[in-house]
Amino acid sequence: MPKHELILLKNMMQPGYTGSLTDYEKTGGYQALRNTLGKIAPADVTTIVRKSGLRGRGGAGFPTGVKWGFLPKDYQGPRYLCCNADESEPGTFKDRQLMERDPHQVLEGIVLACYAIGSETAYIYIRGEMVLGSKILEQAIGEARVAGYIGKNILGTGINVDVWVHRGAGAYICGEETALLESLEGKRGLPRIKPPFPATHGLYNKPTVVNNVETLANLPHIITRGPEWFAAIGSPPKSTGTRVFCVSGHVKRPGNYEVPMGMTVRELVYEYAGGMRSDKPMKAFIPGGASAPFLTPAHLDVKLDFEHVAAAGSMLGSGGVTVMEEGTSMVWAALRLMEFFYHESCGKCSPCREGSSWLVQTMRRISAKRGRMEDLETLLDLCKNIAGRTVCAFGDAEVAPIQSTLKHWRQEYVDLINEAETANLIRPEPVGRP
Amino acid sequence: MWSWGSVIGETRAVDIRSLSAGPLRAYQHQDCGSMTFLEKYKDEIADILSRYPVMRSALIPLLYVAQRDQGYVTESAMQEIAHLLRLTPPQVYETITFYTMFNLKPVGKFHIQVCKSLMCALVGSDTVIEWIKVKLGIAPGESTADGLFSLSVVECLAACGTGPMMQINEDYYEQLTEGKLDRILADLRSTGTSPLKSGPFMWPEPVTGKG
Amino acid sequence: MPETTSQMVRITIDGMTVHVPKGTLVIEAARRVGVMIPHFCYHPKLKPDANCRMCLVEIEKMPKLQTACSTPADEGMNIRTATTAVDDAHKSVLEFILANHPLDCPVCDQGGKCDLQDFSHQYTATSRFVETKRIFQKEYFSPLIETQMNRCVQCLRCVRYCDEVMDVKALAPVGRGTMTEIKHFGSHPLDCEFCGGCVQICPVGAITSRLSMYEYRPWMLKRAETICGYCGDGCQITVQTKGQELIEVNSAHGAGRNNGDLCARGFFGFHAASDPQRLTHPLIRRDGRLMQTTWEEALEYVAGRVGEIQAAYGGQSVGGLISGRCTNEELYLFQKFLRVAVGTNHIDSSARYGHVNGLQAMRLVQGTHRWTVTFDDILDADVLILVGTNITETNPITGLKVKEAVKKRRATLITIESLEPVVDTMSNIANLSHHHFRIPTSDTHHAIVGLVKAVLEQNLTQPDLAQRHPTYFNAMTSALQQISWQEIQTATGIEPEAYVRAAKAAAGARRVVIVAGQLLLRSEQGYSGCLTLFDLLLLTGKLDGPGCGFAPLAEENNDQGAVEMGTVTELLPGAQPITSGTERERIAKQWKSELPTDTGASLIEMLERARAGSLKAMFIVGENPVGSLPAAIHAETSLRNLDLLVCQELFLTETAAKEIRSLIPGYSSLGPTPLPPKVDRSVVDRYLTDGYQRDLATRYHPIPRASRPDGTVRLELTQSLFHSGKLSTRSKGLLQVEGSGRLRISPSDAARFALSDGDRVRLSSTSGEMTTEVKIMERVPQGTAWFPYHFGQAAVHLFECAIDPITHVPSFRTATVSMMKVA
Ligand SMILES: Cc1cc2nc3c(=O)[nH]c(=O)nc-3n(C[C@H](O)[C@H](O)[C@H](O)COP(=O)(O)O)c2cc1C
Ligand code: SF4
Ligand code: FES
C-alpha cells in the first residue's frame, strides 16, 4: 500500500524480520557506524544532521543538529546522551514499536549521536511499564557489545560508547527532558528551571543531549544516504523526513504508519487507517498527542508537518493522531485528558499544580451536570493563567484540551450546564441573612 | 550566590567492592537472623552501581530489585538502600513516592492495571474495568481475598492503537474482549501466565502472503 | 552561569537604573532600588527553584513573563514589575496558591507574619474557587515541631533549607501534584537536628513550633535583640516576650554572623530562663542549711566576711572563678574587684578548661592571642582543616559556614575527627570532607604529626624557609625522621598516602584556615596540638598569607572575653601578661591603685591552695567546679575547706549557691569584631629562631605502642547538639529531644558487648564508676564511646586529670573504661 519508501519501519515490515543483530546486519545495519566512526569527523556528523533538517520527534521539534551544536566545544569532562524512550504522551506508541521490533536501529543511532557529540555514555530512559522493551534493548545491547558496536574501542577505532537501559517508574513528566535528567539522577522527576539548558548543565551537571527514540533511529539512514536525500523527503525545508504517526481512536485500522511529513490528515486517516470504524462521521481529532489542541473535520486537509499543524491552531507534537467519531462527548473527552494531566502534574509550580486540580474538579462538576455558566469563563481564565507561566511545557499542554474543546464545541458545555439548571441541581443560595 | 554546579557534587562515587549495608543494618539483621537485601543481591547491586558515575542514579533500579524481592518496597529496604547510596531515608522516601510503579504496601500476586486514558476509553476501557470489577468482585485499589489479584486503574501505557489494554505485572494484554479477559484470568489462575500477553509490539502487523 | 562576578551591569527596573554585579538575581536587584517583588519560594539562602511563580515580571525582549527569583541580571536588561500584565499574573498565581489553602488564619500561629496573608491583602485577593479543598491529616512531627500540611504552599523552602543549608535532609516532599506533603521518614517522630530552620523559613503556617502554639499573635510580643549564650558561636537572637513570659526565640535573616540560622539550643532552648527552680533570693548557709535572706543582708554579710579574711590573712587568701558566659563588663568588674578591692591575682575563668591552650600557642607563635582570620575567611577558604571540633554539635553555626564553604564555594575540607562518616538525619561534617581522618580524640596529635611529616617529606614546604630558618627546618626534619610512617599508621590506622594527599591539598591551596575545636583544646595535647598545627602552617607558608590562619573555637560564648578582660590569672585586661612591668604600671595608673605583686594561681592551683589551707575564700560566678572536675582534683574537699565560699548562680549547683545573679548576659567575644590583628612577623621569627625549641621534643617523639585491654572502650566526654552550658538541661524543649545522658556507642561495639538500644551498662575505670543507658549511633567509631558532657556529672569521676605544665589547663575528657552490661 505505501506509495512512498519506508525508512524506519522498513526492516520490520519484512516478513520474518526478528530485529536480531544478524537480521539487522543483513539489511545493511551498522554500515553507517562502520563508515562514520573514525572516518568522518564528529563535527561533520553534526553538520550532516543539521543539513538533513532532522527535527526532534519527541514533541518540541527542535532541529537536532542545532541542538548538538549547543554543546560547549572546549569542555573537557564527560558528556552524556540520553535517549528519551519515556513515551508517555497519551496517543503515542511509536517508540515502543521501534525499540521492540528493531532495537539495533535505535542503538546504531545512539552510538552515532554519541560519536557526534563526544559522549562515551548513553542512557536509554525507558518508561518503567515497558518491561519487555527494556529486556529487548538489554539483549540487543549485549549482542552489539559482543559484535564490537558498543563498548570499549568500537570496531577497533579507539572510540568508546557504553549504552545502559534505565527504567523509569511511572511518571509522565519524566518525558520532559530536564525531569528525565532529575529522574535519572535518582530524584523526584521535577523539571529544572531553564536556563541553564541540558546542553551545558545536563545529567550530573555535564553537557548532555536528550533525543527521542525516533529522532535517533533516523540517524543511520541520514548518514548512509546523505542529508540531501533526507532533506528532500516530506515537506521541506522545515519538516523533512517521515514521521511514524500513531493513529488511535475510532478508526478501522489503528496503528503506526510511517509517512512523509506533509501528508494530510485525511489521507492518513482514510487511506492508511482505513477510515472511520463505523458509519459515523468524524467529529474531532487530535494531531499530536494529548498535549495538542483538538481539531475538527474542517482541518482534515491540514498537512501533517510542523508549520501547517501549528497554523491550524494545534501542534504536531509526538505524532499521536487520535480520531473521534460523531457522538463522542467533547466535554467527556476533554475531562479524560484533564484527569490525565491532573494525575501527572509533578506539583512543582503552583499554576500547574493548583490549576490542574481546579480544572479537573470543575470539569467533573460540569460533566456531572452540576456546572454553572460562570464556570466556562473561569475555565478559560484559569487556562490562560496557567499557560506560559510554568516551569515546563506541561502547563501549556494541560490546557489544550479544555481550551480547544471550548473553542470548537462550546455548545456541548452549555448544554450540560443548561441541563443542570433545568434539573435544578444547583440552587444558588442567597448569601447572608434573609 | 549559589553555584549551579553544586547540584551534583554531593555524591561521591565509591568503590563498589567495599559496599556494606552499614554497621547498624548488619547488626539489626544479625539480630533477626535474616539475610540483608544487600547480601542477597550483592552481584546484581554491584552491577547496577557500576553503570552510574553518581550513586544516587542507582536508586530507582535498586528499588525495583527490592520490589521484586517482596512484591513491595519495605521500610527496611528503603533504609538499607539509603545507607548503601549514602542518602538519608527521607531522600529515598521522597523519590519512591513520586513514582506510581512502586508499591509501599503488599499487592496481589497479579496486579492488574487497566488504562483509562482517553484513547483507550474511546474503544471501551471503562467496560473492561466493569467486567473485571464484576468478575473479581473488587474495585480499583482493592485486592481479592485470596490475595491473587489487585486492580488499579492507570493512565496511558503507550498502547493506544491496540486498546483497550491492561498490564498485569510485567506483561501487556491488548485489544481486550470479554472472552480474552476470561481466558487471561483463567490462565493466570491455573498456570501463572498467559500466552495472550503481547510480544514485541508492532501494529498493524505487516500484510503477509495472502495480501 | 548566574554566579555573580565582579563585572557590573546596568539594568533598569521600573524606569530606575541600577548597577549590580552581573549575575545578581533580578529579585535582589529590585530590592536594592526598593522594589519588592512578591515571592514565596525564593529565599536568599537557597538555590532558586522558581516553583511558586509568584515573582513573574516583564523583561523587555523576552516573550513570556520571567521569574525574577531565578533570572540573573544582564547588561541592559529592562525590567517592569508594575504593568497590568504583571499585576494580572501576580493576582492569578495568588489565586492558585490560595485555592487549596484552608484560610484558617484565626487559629494559625503565622497570622500576622504570613507572606500569604500579606500578599492577599496587598492584592485584595479574591477567589473563584468553589471546589473541595484538599485535606491532609494533621501530623505531630515531633514534640517540638508540628505540621499543618493543609496550609502548605509547596514552596519547598523547608526541604531545601534542610538539605542545602543544614545538610541534614530530614524532610521529604512525599507524593506528587497537589497531594504532595512534607513528611519525615518512618513511623517514629521526626528525628533531626531540630534547628528550627523549617519553622523559621516557612512563609506560611504549615510548620510551627509546638512550644509556643496558640499562645500569641505577633503584635502582642515585645522583641529584644540579644546574643545566644549557649555556645561560643554567639548567635544573634530575637527574644520575644508577652508580658513577663518568654514566648519564642528566633533570628532574622541577615542578623548577626549566624545570619538568622540557629541550632536547637538557640531556637528551642529558651525555657531555661523561666525555669521555676531559678533562684530568686539570696541564700546564706546557717548551721549547715541554706536560708533565704535579703539582698542587703547577703551583701553585708559577704562584705564583712571578706573584710575579715583579708585583714587576717591578706588579699592573697582570696580567689575567684568566673564563667566565660558573662559579659565583658561583668568579667572586667570581677577581676578589677579582686585585684583592687581584695588585692589578689588568683583569678580564673572557664577559659582555663581549654581555651587558654589555643591562646598561649597563638601568643607564642604569632604574637597575638586573637584569630588573625575572620568568620568570613572560613567561607572564603580554599582549604579548611578541622581538628577535634565535632563542629556540627559543638559549634553548629560555625559548622554551617564550613558547610557553605564546602557545598557552595567548593572549599576542600580536611577533617581530623573522632567521627564515622555515616549519613543520617543529623548532619555529619565527615560526609562533606574530602580527606577524613577518623581518629579517636586522644590520638589526634599523631594525625597532625602525620600531616607535618608528609609536608616535609614531599617537599611541600615554603621554598625559602630552609634558608631563612635553617635551624628550625633542620630540627623539624630530623625530629620527624625519628617518627616512622609505620608508627603513625599503627597509631592512627590511616595509611601514609592519605596524609600525603591531604598535605598536598593544603600546601597547594591559597587560603588555608585551620579550625581547632574543644576536643583538641581540652585534651592533654591541647597546647602541643595547637603548636604542631602552627608548624603545619609555618612549614607550608600559610601562617600569614591572606585569608590564612588558625582559629580555635570557644565552647563558652565569651571565653575570649574572659581572656581579653584579664580574668585568667596570667593576664591583665587587654590580655597583657601580668609579668610585664610596663603593662602593670599602665593599668595601675589607670586604676589609680597598686596591683597585687604575685603572679596568681590558676583554677587548679587555687583548689590545691584551698585544700592546703592557704586560700581561705572564693568567689565563684556561674561555674561549677565540683560538678565539672574529676574526682582526682578533689574540688569538693578543697572548697569545703574554705572559710567563705560565695557563689553567684541561676540555680543551685553542686558547688552550692549563695547568691544569685541576673539573667544571662548578652555579649559575644566574636560579635561584630573590628579587623582581626595581623600576625606579628617579629614574633614569628623569634619562634622560628628559638621559640620552637622549648617543647619540640615533647611534641615530636616516637609514638609508644598503646593497646587497650579487652572489654574496654575509649570514653570521650563530648558535646551534644541539644545541650550546652549549664542551662540547657533546664529547658523543656531541649529535654524533650534529649532528656538524659546516654552513652553513645557504635553498632559494632553494641554487638561486641551484646547490647541493644536502652540497655544499661556499668562503666568503670581506676578512678570510679557509673551506670548509664546506651544509645547505638553509627557515627561513633568502633572502640569509642561518647558521653554528653552536659549529663556528665557522674561520668566526670571516671576520668584522670592531667595538667598541662605550661598552660595549667586541666584535661580530663578521655579515659579508658571497662564496660559491662547490667540488668
Ligand atoms: C510534559 C512533557 C512530556 C514529554 N514527554 C516526552 C516523551 O515521552 N518522549 C519524548 O521523546 N519527548 C518528550 N517530551 C519532549 C522532551 O522534553 C524533549 O523535547 C525531547 O525528548 C527532545 O528530543 P527530540 O529533540 O529528539 O525530540 C516531553 C516534553 C514535555 C514538556
Ligand atoms: S508545569 Fe506542571 S509539570 Fe511542569 S514543572 Fe510545573 S508543575 Fe511540574
Ligand atoms: S519566588 Fe520566584 S518562583 Fe517563587
PDB file of N, CA, C and O in Angstrom, chain C residues 622-650:
ATOM      1  N   GLY C 622      28.904  31.586  88.193  1.00  0.00           N
ATOM      2  CA  GLY C 622      28.437  30.807  87.034  1.00  0.00           C
ATOM      3  C   GLY C 622      29.283  29.597  86.718  1.00  0.00           C
ATOM      4  O   GLY C 622      29.220  29.069  85.616  1.00  0.00           O
ATOM      5  N   GLU C 623      30.084  29.169  87.629  1.00  0.00           N
ATOM      6  CA  GLU C 623      30.900  27.979  87.388  1.00  0.00           C
ATOM      7  C   GLU C 623      30.603  26.935  88.439  1.00  0.00           C
ATOM      8  O   GLU C 623      30.093  27.240  89.520  1.00  0.00           O
ATOM      9  N   ASN C 624      30.942  25.696  88.108  1.00  0.00           N
ATOM     10  CA  ASN C 624      30.589  24.598  88.989  1.00  0.00           C
ATOM     11  C   ASN C 624      31.728  23.584  89.040  1.00  0.00           C
ATOM     12  O   ASN C 624      31.634  22.509  88.489  1.00  0.00           O
ATOM     13  N   PRO C 625      32.825  23.947  89.702  1.00  0.00           N
ATOM     14  CA  PRO C 625      33.989  23.045  89.679  1.00  0.00           C
ATOM     15  C   PRO C 625      33.702  21.680  90.285  1.00  0.00           C
ATOM     16  O   PRO C 625      34.248  20.688  89.832  1.00  0.00           O
ATOM     17  N   VAL C 626      32.815  21.625  91.275  1.00  0.00           N
ATOM     18  CA  VAL C 626      32.548  20.323  91.901  1.00  0.00           C
ATOM     19  C   VAL C 626      31.902  19.385  90.884  1.00  0.00           C
ATOM     20  O   VAL C 626      32.242  18.213  90.794  1.00  0.00           O
ATOM     21  N   GLY C 627      31.005  19.926  90.094  1.00  0.00           N
ATOM     22  CA  GLY C 627      30.324  19.087  89.121  1.00  0.00           C
ATOM     23  C   GLY C 627      31.148  18.840  87.882  1.00  0.00           C
ATOM     24  O   GLY C 627      30.976  17.833  87.211  1.00  0.00           O
ATOM     25  N   SER C 628      32.046  19.734  87.543  1.00  0.00           N
ATOM     26  CA  SER C 628      32.701  19.550  86.257  1.00  0.00           C
ATOM     27  C   SER C 628      34.135  19.052  86.315  1.00  0.00           C
ATOM     28  O   SER C 628      34.688  18.728  85.280  1.00  0.00           O
ATOM     29  N   LEU C 629      34.722  18.971  87.494  1.00  0.00           N
ATOM     30  CA  LEU C 629      36.094  18.468  87.531  1.00  0.00           C
ATOM     31  C   LEU C 629      36.121  17.029  88.063  1.00  0.00           C
ATOM     32  O   LEU C 629      35.329  16.657  88.909  1.00  0.00           O
ATOM     33  N   PRO C 630      37.050  16.237  87.578  1.00  0.00           N
ATOM     34  CA  PRO C 630      37.100  14.857  88.025  1.00  0.00           C
ATOM     35  C   PRO C 630      37.461  14.736  89.500  1.00  0.00           C
ATOM     36  O   PRO C 630      38.031  15.656  90.096  1.00  0.00           O
ATOM     37  N   ALA C 631      37.110  13.584  90.023  1.00  0.00           N
ATOM     38  CA  ALA C 631      37.309  13.351  91.448  1.00  0.00           C
ATOM     39  C   ALA C 631      38.740  13.590  91.886  1.00  0.00           C
ATOM     40  O   ALA C 631      38.991  14.094  92.985  1.00  0.00           O
ATOM     41  N   ALA C 632      39.670  13.265  91.002  1.00  0.00           N
ATOM     42  CA  ALA C 632      41.080  13.352  91.370  1.00  0.00           C
ATOM     43  C   ALA C 632      41.487  14.764  91.801  1.00  0.00           C
ATOM     44  O   ALA C 632      42.464  14.942  92.505  1.00  0.00           O
ATOM     45  N   ILE C 633      40.742  15.741  91.388  1.00  0.00           N
ATOM     46  CA  ILE C 633      41.071  17.117  91.750  1.00  0.00           C
ATOM     47  C   ILE C 633      40.579  17.453  93.158  1.00  0.00           C
ATOM     48  O   ILE C 633      41.020  18.388  93.786  1.00  0.00           O
ATOM     49  N   HIS C 634      39.669  16.645  93.636  1.00  0.00           N
ATOM     50  CA  HIS C 634      39.104  16.843  94.984  1.00  0.00           C
ATOM     51  C   HIS C 634      38.562  18.240  95.158  1.00  0.00           C
ATOM     52  O   HIS C 634      38.805  18.886  96.174  1.00  0.00           O
ATOM     53  N   ALA C 635      37.842  18.710  94.201  1.00  0.00           N
ATOM     54  CA  ALA C 635      37.327  20.068  94.274  1.00  0.00           C
ATOM     55  C   ALA C 635      36.430  20.248  95.495  1.00  0.00           C
ATOM     56  O   ALA C 635      36.484  21.272  96.179  1.00  0.00           O
ATOM     57  N   GLU C 636      35.631  19.250  95.766  1.00  0.00           N
ATOM     58  CA  GLU C 636      34.680  19.403  96.861  1.00  0.00           C
ATOM     59  C   GLU C 636      35.406  19.563  98.197  1.00  0.00           C
ATOM     60  O   GLU C 636      35.111  20.480  98.973  1.00  0.00           O
ATOM     61  N   THR C 637      36.364  18.665  98.453  1.00  0.00           N
ATOM     62  CA  THR C 637      37.120  18.763  99.704  1.00  0.00           C
ATOM     63  C   THR C 637      37.793  20.122  99.808  1.00  0.00           C
ATOM     64  O   THR C 637      37.805  20.756 100.867  1.00  0.00           O
ATOM     65  N   SER C 638      38.349  20.550  98.689  1.00  0.00           N
ATOM     66  CA  SER C 638      39.046  21.830  98.707  1.00  0.00           C
ATOM     67  C   SER C 638      38.095  22.952  99.089  1.00  0.00           C
ATOM     68  O   SER C 638      38.408  23.771  99.956  1.00  0.00           O
ATOM     69  N   LEU C 639      36.928  22.963  98.443  1.00  0.00           N
ATOM     70  CA  LEU C 639      36.002  24.067  98.696  1.00  0.00           C
ATOM     71  C   LEU C 639      35.445  24.011 100.118  1.00  0.00           C
ATOM     72  O   LEU C 639      35.201  25.030 100.747  1.00  0.00           O
ATOM     73  N   ARG C 640      35.218  22.793 100.603  1.00  0.00           N
ATOM     74  CA  ARG C 640      34.740  22.664 101.983  1.00  0.00           C
ATOM     75  C   ARG C 640      35.716  23.259 102.985  1.00  0.00           C
ATOM     76  O   ARG C 640      35.358  23.719 104.056  1.00  0.00           O
ATOM     77  N   ASN C 641      36.949  23.215 102.593  1.00  0.00           N
ATOM     78  CA  ASN C 641      37.994  23.690 103.474  1.00  0.00           C
ATOM     79  C   ASN C 641      38.035  25.211 103.584  1.00  0.00           C
ATOM     80  O   ASN C 641      38.708  25.752 104.453  1.00  0.00           O
ATOM     81  N   LEU C 642      37.313  25.890 102.665  1.00  0.00           N
ATOM     82  CA  LEU C 642      37.351  27.348 102.685  1.00  0.00           C
ATOM     83  C   LEU C 642      36.580  27.905 103.873  1.00  0.00           C
ATOM     84  O   LEU C 642      35.633  27.299 104.355  1.00  0.00           O
ATOM     85  N   ASP C 643      36.971  29.098 104.267  1.00  0.00           N
ATOM     86  CA  ASP C 643      36.199  29.775 105.307  1.00  0.00           C
ATOM     87  C   ASP C 643      34.965  30.417 104.705  1.00  0.00           C
ATOM     88  O   ASP C 643      33.941  30.553 105.358  1.00  0.00           O
ATOM     89  N   LEU C 644      35.123  30.859 103.457  1.00  0.00           N
ATOM     90  CA  LEU C 644      33.989  31.538 102.817  1.00  0.00           C
ATOM     91  C   LEU C 644      33.917  31.160 101.347  1.00  0.00           C
ATOM     92  O   LEU C 644      34.916  31.213 100.637  1.00  0.00           O
ATOM     93  N   LEU C 645      32.735  30.753 100.918  1.00  0.00           N
ATOM     94  CA  LEU C 645      32.533  30.468  99.506  1.00  0.00           C
ATOM     95  C   LEU C 645      31.316  31.253  99.042  1.00  0.00           C
ATOM     96  O   LEU C 645      30.229  31.077  99.579  1.00  0.00           O
ATOM     97  N   VAL C 646      31.514  32.145  98.081  1.00  0.00           N
ATOM     98  CA  VAL C 646      30.406  32.938  97.565  1.00  0.00           C
ATOM     99  C   VAL C 646      30.120  32.498  96.140  1.00  0.00           C
ATOM    100  O   VAL C 646      31.010  32.496  95.299  1.00  0.00           O
ATOM    101  N   CYS C 647      28.886  32.073  95.897  1.00  0.00           N
ATOM    102  CA  CYS C 647      28.544  31.628  94.549  1.00  0.00           C
ATOM    103  C   CYS C 647      27.459  32.514  93.979  1.00  0.00           C
ATOM    104  O   CYS C 647      26.507  32.859  94.664  1.00  0.00           O
ATOM    105  N   GLN C 648      27.607  32.831  92.722  1.00  0.00           N
ATOM    106  CA  GLN C 648      26.559  33.553  92.015  1.00  0.00           C
ATOM    107  C   GLN C 648      26.044  32.624  90.939  1.00  0.00           C
ATOM    108  O   GLN C 648      26.779  32.255  90.040  1.00  0.00           O
ATOM    109  N   GLU C 649      24.794  32.238  91.018  1.00  0.00           N
ATOM    110  CA  GLU C 649      24.275  31.220  90.113  1.00  0.00           C
ATOM    111  C   GLU C 649      22.809  31.448  89.816  1.00  0.00           C
ATOM    112  O   GLU C 649      22.105  32.066  90.603  1.00  0.00           O
ATOM    113  N   LEU C 650      22.369  30.910  88.719  1.00  0.00           N
ATOM    114  CA  LEU C 650      20.944  30.933  88.408  1.00  0.00           C
ATOM    115  C   LEU C 650      20.208  29.839  89.141  1.00  0.00           C
ATOM    116  O   LEU C 650      19.051  29.948  89.479  1.00  0.00           O
TER     117      LEU C 650
END
